[in-house]
Amino acid sequence: MLHQKEIRFARNYRQQPPLVPHSIDQYQIDLRANRCPSCHDWTVADVHRAPTPSMTHYLDREGNQMDTIAGTRWCCKQCHVPEADTPELVDNTFKPSN
Ligand code: HEC
Ligand code: HEC
């Protein structure tokens, strides 16, 4: 298993979804179950001292504001990956623009 670092990693590019600074091994996501909002949803985030997802996470495809996380943002791990200092899977020369 890859161990989490104690420090926060800098983003690799400006628009990068924030990396997850904690373990997510036990947090399975499927159609019904999703542990992430149980700490991060704006209604409970204070209790868990977790940052609230920005309001973009509560917009549906038509841009309507919703009370719960949008379906398009349900699979958190699609965008937010845990921090890990690993070798590149494929050699590349990526440099972020300024
Ligand atoms: C048990 C509560 C809990 C659960 C469940 C949880 N988180 Fe977190 N999460 C936190 C806390 C607390 C922090 C803040 C940690 C810190 O600041 O060091 C955090 C931080 C984050 C951050 C960093 C945000 C930023 O602005 O840098 C991301 C991204 C994140 N979590 C994503 C997830 C995802 C994705 C899941 C589900 C796979 C998840 N979390 C499940 C409590 C939780
Ligand atoms: C389609 C990609 C995508 C998905 C899916 C997604 N996020 Fe995000 N998330 C982002 C991006 C990009 C940002 C940074 C820009 C922003 O805040 O909109 C972000 C920001 C965040 C932040 C930090 C907000 C802040 O102000 O520091 C948290 C916490 C977070 N997301 C949690 C979640 C959780 C929990 C889920 C699943 C319920 C999730 N995200 C699903 C892309 C995504």
JSON list of N, CA and C in Angstrom, two decimals, residues 8-56:
[
{"chain": "A", "resi": 8, "resn": "ARG", "atom": "N", "xyz": [1.05, 18.43, 2.53]},
{"chain": "A", "resi": 8, "resn": "ARG", "atom": "CA", "xyz": [0.20, 18.57, 1.35]},
{"chain": "A", "resi": 8, "resn": "ARG", "atom": "C", "xyz": [1.06, 18.72, 0.10]},
{"chain": "A", "resi": 9, "resn": "PHE", "atom": "N", "xyz": [0.67, 18.06, -0.97]},
{"chain": "A", "resi": 9, "resn": "PHE", "atom": "CA", "xyz": [1.37, 18.19, -2.24]},
{"chain": "A", "resi": 9, "resn": "PHE", "atom": "C", "xyz": [0.87, 19.44, -2.96]},
{"chain": "A", "resi": 10, "resn": "ALA", "atom": "N", "xyz": [1.76, 20.10, -3.67]},
{"chain": "A", "resi": 10, "resn": "ALA", "atom": "CA", "xyz": [1.35, 21.24, -4.50]},
{"chain": "A", "resi": 10, "resn": "ALA", "atom": "C", "xyz": [0.59, 20.70, -5.70]},
{"chain": "A", "resi": 11, "resn": "ARG", "atom": "N", "xyz": [-0.30, 21.50, -6.26]},
{"chain": "A", "resi": 11, "resn": "ARG", "atom": "CA", "xyz": [-1.00, 21.07, -7.47]},
{"chain": "A", "resi": 11, "resn": "ARG", "atom": "C", "xyz": [-0.03, 21.02, -8.64]},
{"chain": "A", "resi": 12, "resn": "ASN", "atom": "N", "xyz": [-0.23, 20.09, -9.54]},
{"chain": "A", "resi": 12, "resn": "ASN", "atom": "CA", "xyz": [0.63, 19.96, -10.71]},
{"chain": "A", "resi": 12, "resn": "ASN", "atom": "C", "xyz": [0.24, 20.93, -11.81]},
{"chain": "A", "resi": 13, "resn": "TYR", "atom": "N", "xyz": [-0.97, 21.41, -11.75]},
{"chain": "A", "resi": 13, "resn": "TYR", "atom": "CA", "xyz": [-1.45, 22.44, -12.67]},
{"chain": "A", "resi": 13, "resn": "TYR", "atom": "C", "xyz": [-2.61, 23.14, -11.98]},
{"chain": "A", "resi": 14, "resn": "ARG", "atom": "N", "xyz": [-2.89, 24.35, -12.41]},
{"chain": "A", "resi": 14, "resn": "ARG", "atom": "CA", "xyz": [-3.79, 25.22, -11.66]},
{"chain": "A", "resi": 14, "resn": "ARG", "atom": "C", "xyz": [-5.18, 24.63, -11.47]},
{"chain": "A", "resi": 15, "resn": "GLN", "atom": "N", "xyz": [-5.71, 23.97, -12.50]},
{"chain": "A", "resi": 15, "resn": "GLN", "atom": "CA", "xyz": [-7.10, 23.48, -12.45]},
{"chain": "A", "resi": 15, "resn": "GLN", "atom": "C", "xyz": [-7.21, 22.09, -11.82]},
{"chain": "A", "resi": 16, "resn": "GLN", "atom": "N", "xyz": [-6.13, 21.56, -11.32]},
{"chain": "A", "resi": 16, "resn": "GLN", "atom": "CA", "xyz": [-6.16, 20.19, -10.79]},
{"chain": "A", "resi": 16, "resn": "GLN", "atom": "C", "xyz": [-7.13, 20.07, -9.61]},
{"chain": "A", "resi": 17, "resn": "PRO", "atom": "N", "xyz": [-8.02, 19.10, -9.64]},
{"chain": "A", "resi": 17, "resn": "PRO", "atom": "CA", "xyz": [-8.86, 18.87, -8.46]},
{"chain": "A", "resi": 17, "resn": "PRO", "atom": "C", "xyz": [-7.95, 18.59, -7.26]},
{"chain": "A", "resi": 18, "resn": "PRO", "atom": "N", "xyz": [-8.24, 19.18, -6.10]},
{"chain": "A", "resi": 18, "resn": "PRO", "atom": "CA", "xyz": [-7.37, 18.96, -4.94]},
{"chain": "A", "resi": 18, "resn": "PRO", "atom": "C", "xyz": [-7.15, 17.47, -4.68]},
{"chain": "A", "resi": 19, "resn": "LEU", "atom": "N", "xyz": [-5.92, 17.12, -4.34]},
{"chain": "A", "resi": 19, "resn": "LEU", "atom": "CA", "xyz": [-5.61, 15.74, -3.99]},
{"chain": "A", "resi": 19, "resn": "LEU", "atom": "C", "xyz": [-6.21, 15.42, -2.63]},
{"chain": "A", "resi": 20, "resn": "VAL", "atom": "N", "xyz": [-6.47, 14.15, -2.41]},
{"chain": "A", "resi": 20, "resn": "VAL", "atom": "CA", "xyz": [-7.05, 13.74, -1.13]},
{"chain": "A", "resi": 20, "resn": "VAL", "atom": "C", "xyz": [-5.90, 13.53, -0.13]},
{"chain": "A", "resi": 21, "resn": "PRO", "atom": "N", "xyz": [-5.90, 14.28, 0.98]},
{"chain": "A", "resi": 21, "resn": "PRO", "atom": "CA", "xyz": [-4.77, 14.20, 1.92]},
{"chain": "A", "resi": 21, "resn": "PRO", "atom": "C", "xyz": [-4.94, 13.10, 2.97]},
{"chain": "A", "resi": 22, "resn": "HIS", "atom": "N", "xyz": [-5.97, 12.25, 2.81]},
{"chain": "A", "resi": 22, "resn": "HIS", "atom": "CA", "xyz": [-6.18, 11.18, 3.79]},
{"chain": "A", "resi": 22, "resn": "HIS", "atom": "C", "xyz": [-6.42, 9.87, 3.05]},
{"chain": "A", "resi": 23, "resn": "SER", "atom": "N", "xyz": [-6.37, 8.77, 3.78]},
{"chain": "A", "resi": 23, "resn": "SER", "atom": "CA", "xyz": [-6.59, 7.46, 3.18]},
{"chain": "A", "resi": 23, "resn": "SER", "atom": "C", "xyz": [-8.05, 7.32, 2.73]},
{"chain": "A", "resi": 24, "resn": "ILE", "atom": "N", "xyz": [-8.29, 6.67, 1.60]},
{"chain": "A", "resi": 24, "resn": "ILE", "atom": "CA", "xyz": [-9.66, 6.42, 1.17]},
{"chain": "A", "resi": 24, "resn": "ILE", "atom": "C", "xyz": [-9.90, 4.93, 0.91]},
{"chain": "A", "resi": 25, "resn": "ASP", "atom": "N", "xyz": [-9.00, 4.10, 1.45]},
{"chain": "A", "resi": 25, "resn": "ASP", "atom": "CA", "xyz": [-9.08, 2.65, 1.22]},
{"chain": "A", "resi": 25, "resn": "ASP", "atom": "C", "xyz": [-10.46, 2.06, 1.50]},
{"chain": "A", "resi": 26, "resn": "GLN", "atom": "N", "xyz": [-11.08, 2.51, 2.58]},
{"chain": "A", "resi": 26, "resn": "GLN", "atom": "CA", "xyz": [-12.34, 1.91, 3.00]},
{"chain": "A", "resi": 26, "resn": "GLN", "atom": "C", "xyz": [-13.57, 2.55, 2.35]},
{"chain": "A", "resi": 27, "resn": "TYR", "atom": "N", "xyz": [-13.35, 3.58, 1.54]},
{"chain": "A", "resi": 27, "resn": "TYR", "atom": "CA", "xyz": [-14.48, 4.33, 1.02]},
{"chain": "A", "resi": 27, "resn": "TYR", "atom": "C", "xyz": [-14.85, 3.91, -0.39]},
{"chain": "A", "resi": 28, "resn": "GLN", "atom": "N", "xyz": [-15.75, 2.95, -0.44]},
{"chain": "A", "resi": 28, "resn": "GLN", "atom": "CA", "xyz": [-16.25, 2.44, -1.71]},
{"chain": "A", "resi": 28, "resn": "GLN", "atom": "C", "xyz": [-17.34, 3.39, -2.21]},
{"chain": "A", "resi": 29, "resn": "ILE", "atom": "N", "xyz": [-17.43, 3.55, -3.52]},
{"chain": "A", "resi": 29, "resn": "ILE", "atom": "CA", "xyz": [-18.50, 4.38, -4.09]},
{"chain": "A", "resi": 29, "resn": "ILE", "atom": "C", "xyz": [-19.27, 3.56, -5.11]},
{"chain": "A", "resi": 30, "resn": "ASP", "atom": "N", "xyz": [-20.57, 3.47, -4.92]},
{"chain": "A", "resi": 30, "resn": "ASP", "atom": "CA", "xyz": [-21.42, 2.87, -5.96]},
{"chain": "A", "resi": 30, "resn": "ASP", "atom": "C", "xyz": [-22.68, 3.72, -6.10]},
{"chain": "A", "resi": 31, "resn": "LEU", "atom": "N", "xyz": [-23.66, 3.19, -6.79]},
{"chain": "A", "resi": 31, "resn": "LEU", "atom": "CA", "xyz": [-24.86, 3.97, -7.09]},
{"chain": "A", "resi": 31, "resn": "LEU", "atom": "C", "xyz": [-25.50, 4.57, -5.84]},
{"chain": "A", "resi": 32, "resn": "ARG", "atom": "N", "xyz": [-25.57, 3.79, -4.77]},
{"chain": "A", "resi": 32, "resn": "ARG", "atom": "CA", "xyz": [-26.25, 4.26, -3.56]},
{"chain": "A", "resi": 32, "resn": "ARG", "atom": "C", "xyz": [-25.28, 4.71, -2.48]},
{"chain": "A", "resi": 33, "resn": "ALA", "atom": "N", "xyz": [-24.24, 3.92, -2.27]},
{"chain": "A", "resi": 33, "resn": "ALA", "atom": "CA", "xyz": [-23.34, 4.20, -1.15]},
{"chain": "A", "resi": 33, "resn": "ALA", "atom": "C", "xyz": [-22.21, 5.13, -1.57]},
{"chain": "A", "resi": 34, "resn": "ASN", "atom": "N", "xyz": [-21.91, 6.10, -0.73]},
{"chain": "A", "resi": 34, "resn": "ASN", "atom": "CA", "xyz": [-20.78, 7.00, -0.95]},
{"chain": "A", "resi": 34, "resn": "ASN", "atom": "C", "xyz": [-20.44, 7.65, 0.38]},
{"chain": "A", "resi": 35, "resn": "ARG", "atom": "N", "xyz": [-19.30, 7.29, 0.94]},
{"chain": "A", "resi": 35, "resn": "ARG", "atom": "CA", "xyz": [-18.93, 7.82, 2.25]},
{"chain": "A", "resi": 35, "resn": "ARG", "atom": "C", "xyz": [-18.44, 9.26, 2.18]},
{"chain": "A", "resi": 36, "resn": "CYS", "atom": "N", "xyz": [-17.94, 9.66, 1.04]},
{"chain": "A", "resi": 36, "resn": "CYS", "atom": "CA", "xyz": [-17.32, 10.99, 0.95]},
{"chain": "A", "resi": 36, "resn": "CYS", "atom": "C", "xyz": [-18.26, 12.11, 1.39]},
{"chain": "A", "resi": 37, "resn": "PRO", "atom": "N", "xyz": [-19.48, 12.17, 0.86]},
{"chain": "A", "resi": 37, "resn": "PRO", "atom": "CA", "xyz": [-20.36, 13.27, 1.31]},
{"chain": "A", "resi": 37, "resn": "PRO", "atom": "C", "xyz": [-20.75, 13.17, 2.77]},
{"chain": "A", "resi": 38, "resn": "SER", "atom": "N", "xyz": [-20.62, 11.99, 3.38]},
{"chain": "A", "resi": 38, "resn": "SER", "atom": "CA", "xyz": [-21.03, 11.89, 4.78]},
{"chain": "A", "resi": 38, "resn": "SER", "atom": "C", "xyz": [-20.10, 12.69, 5.70]},
{"chain": "A", "resi": 39, "resn": "CYS", "atom": "N", "xyz": [-18.94, 13.06, 5.21]},
{"chain": "A", "resi": 39, "resn": "CYS", "atom": "CA", "xyz": [-18.09, 14.01, 5.94]},
{"chain": "A", "resi": 39, "resn": "CYS", "atom": "C", "xyz": [-18.02, 15.36, 5.23]},
{"chain": "A", "resi": 40, "resn": "HIS", "atom": "N", "xyz": [-18.07, 15.34, 3.90]},
{"chain": "A", "resi": 40, "resn": "HIS", "atom": "CA", "xyz": [-17.79, 16.57, 3.15]},
{"chain": "A", "resi": 40, "resn": "HIS", "atom": "C", "xyz": [-19.02, 17.38, 2.78]},
{"chain": "A", "resi": 41, "resn": "ASP", "atom": "N", "xyz": [-20.20, 16.79, 2.78]},
{"chain": "A", "resi": 41, "resn": "ASP", "atom": "CA", "xyz": [-21.37, 17.56, 2.38]},
{"chain": "A", "resi": 41, "resn": "ASP", "atom": "C", "xyz": [-21.50, 18.80, 3.26]},
{"chain": "A", "resi": 42, "resn": "TRP", "atom": "N", "xyz": [-21.98, 19.88, 2.68]},
{"chain": "A", "resi": 42, "resn": "TRP", "atom": "CA", "xyz": [-22.04, 21.15, 3.43]},
{"chain": "A", "resi": 42, "resn": "TRP", "atom": "C", "xyz": [-22.86, 21.06, 4.70]},
{"chain": "A", "resi": 43, "resn": "THR", "atom": "N", "xyz": [-23.79, 20.10, 4.77]},
{"chain": "A", "resi": 43, "resn": "THR", "atom": "CA", "xyz": [-24.65, 19.98, 5.95]},
{"chain": "A", "resi": 43, "resn": "THR", "atom": "C", "xyz": [-23.92, 19.38, 7.16]},
{"chain": "A", "resi": 44, "resn": "VAL", "atom": "N", "xyz": [-22.80, 18.67, 6.92]},
{"chain": "A", "resi": 44, "resn": "VAL", "atom": "CA", "xyz": [-22.12, 17.96, 8.00]},
{"chain": "A", "resi": 44, "resn": "VAL", "atom": "C", "xyz": [-20.63, 18.27, 8.10]},
{"chain": "A", "resi": 45, "resn": "ALA", "atom": "N", "xyz": [-20.12, 19.02, 7.14]},
{"chain": "A", "resi": 45, "resn": "ALA", "atom": "CA", "xyz": [-18.67, 19.24, 7.05]},
{"chain": "A", "resi": 45, "resn": "ALA", "atom": "C", "xyz": [-18.08, 19.84, 8.33]},
{"chain": "A", "resi": 46, "resn": "ASP", "atom": "N", "xyz": [-18.84, 20.72, 8.98]},
{"chain": "A", "resi": 46, "resn": "ASP", "atom": "CA", "xyz": [-18.31, 21.36, 10.19]},
{"chain": "A", "resi": 46, "resn": "ASP", "atom": "C", "xyz": [-18.03, 20.33, 11.28]},
{"chain": "A", "resi": 47, "resn": "VAL", "atom": "N", "xyz": [-18.95, 19.38, 11.45]},
{"chain": "A", "resi": 47, "resn": "VAL", "atom": "CA", "xyz": [-18.79, 18.36, 12.49]},
{"chain": "A", "resi": 47, "resn": "VAL", "atom": "C", "xyz": [-17.50, 17.55, 12.27]},
{"chain": "A", "resi": 48, "resn": "HIS", "atom": "N", "xyz": [-17.21, 17.28, 10.99]},
{"chain": "A", "resi": 48, "resn": "HIS", "atom": "CA", "xyz": [-16.05, 16.44, 10.66]},
{"chain": "A", "resi": 48, "resn": "HIS", "atom": "C", "xyz": [-14.80, 17.26, 10.36]},
{"chain": "A", "resi": 49, "resn": "ARG", "atom": "N", "xyz": [-14.91, 18.57, 10.47]},
{"chain": "A", "resi": 49, "resn": "ARG", "atom": "CA", "xyz": [-13.80, 19.48, 10.16]},
{"chain": "A", "resi": 49, "resn": "ARG", "atom": "C", "xyz": [-13.26, 19.22, 8.76]},
{"chain": "A", "resi": 50, "resn": "ALA", "atom": "N", "xyz": [-14.17, 18.92, 7.86]},
{"chain": "A", "resi": 50, "resn": "ALA", "atom": "CA", "xyz": [-13.78, 18.63, 6.47]},
{"chain": "A", "resi": 50, "resn": "ALA", "atom": "C", "xyz": [-14.12, 19.83, 5.59]},
{"chain": "A", "resi": 51, "resn": "PRO", "atom": "N", "xyz": [-13.30, 20.10, 4.56]},
{"chain": "A", "resi": 51, "resn": "PRO", "atom": "CA", "xyz": [-13.64, 21.19, 3.65]},
{"chain": "A", "resi": 51, "resn": "PRO", "atom": "C", "xyz": [-14.89, 20.85, 2.83]},
{"chain": "A", "resi": 52, "resn": "THR", "atom": "N", "xyz": [-15.72, 21.84, 2.59]},
{"chain": "A", "resi": 52, "resn": "THR", "atom": "CA", "xyz": [-16.94, 21.64, 1.80]},
{"chain": "A", "resi": 52, "resn": "THR", "atom": "C", "xyz": [-16.61, 21.70, 0.31]},
{"chain": "A", "resi": 53, "resn": "PRO", "atom": "N", "xyz": [-17.11, 20.76, -0.48]},
{"chain": "A", "resi": 53, "resn": "PRO", "atom": "CA", "xyz": [-16.91, 20.87, -1.93]},
{"chain": "A", "resi": 53, "resn": "PRO", "atom": "C", "xyz": [-17.49, 22.20, -2.41]},
{"chain": "A", "resi": 54, "resn": "SER", "atom": "N", "xyz": [-16.85, 22.79, -3.41]},
{"chain": "A", "resi": 54, "resn": "SER", "atom": "CA", "xyz": [-17.34, 24.08, -3.90]},
{"chain": "A", "resi": 54, "resn": "SER", "atom": "C", "xyz": [-18.73, 23.89, -4.50]},
{"chain": "A", "resi": 55, "resn": "MET", "atom": "N", "xyz": [-19.45, 24.98, -4.69]},
{"chain": "A", "resi": 55, "resn": "MET", "atom": "CA", "xyz": [-20.84, 24.90, -5.15]},
{"chain": "A", "resi": 55, "resn": "MET", "atom": "C", "xyz": [-20.98, 24.34, -6.55]},
{"chain": "A", "resi": 56, "resn": "THR", "atom": "N", "xyz": [-19.87, 24.27, -7.31]},
{"chain": "A", "resi": 56, "resn": "THR", "atom": "CA", "xyz": [-19.94, 23.62, -8.63]},
{"chain": "A", "resi": 56, "resn": "THR", "atom": "C", "xyz": [-20.38, 22.16, -8.48]}
]
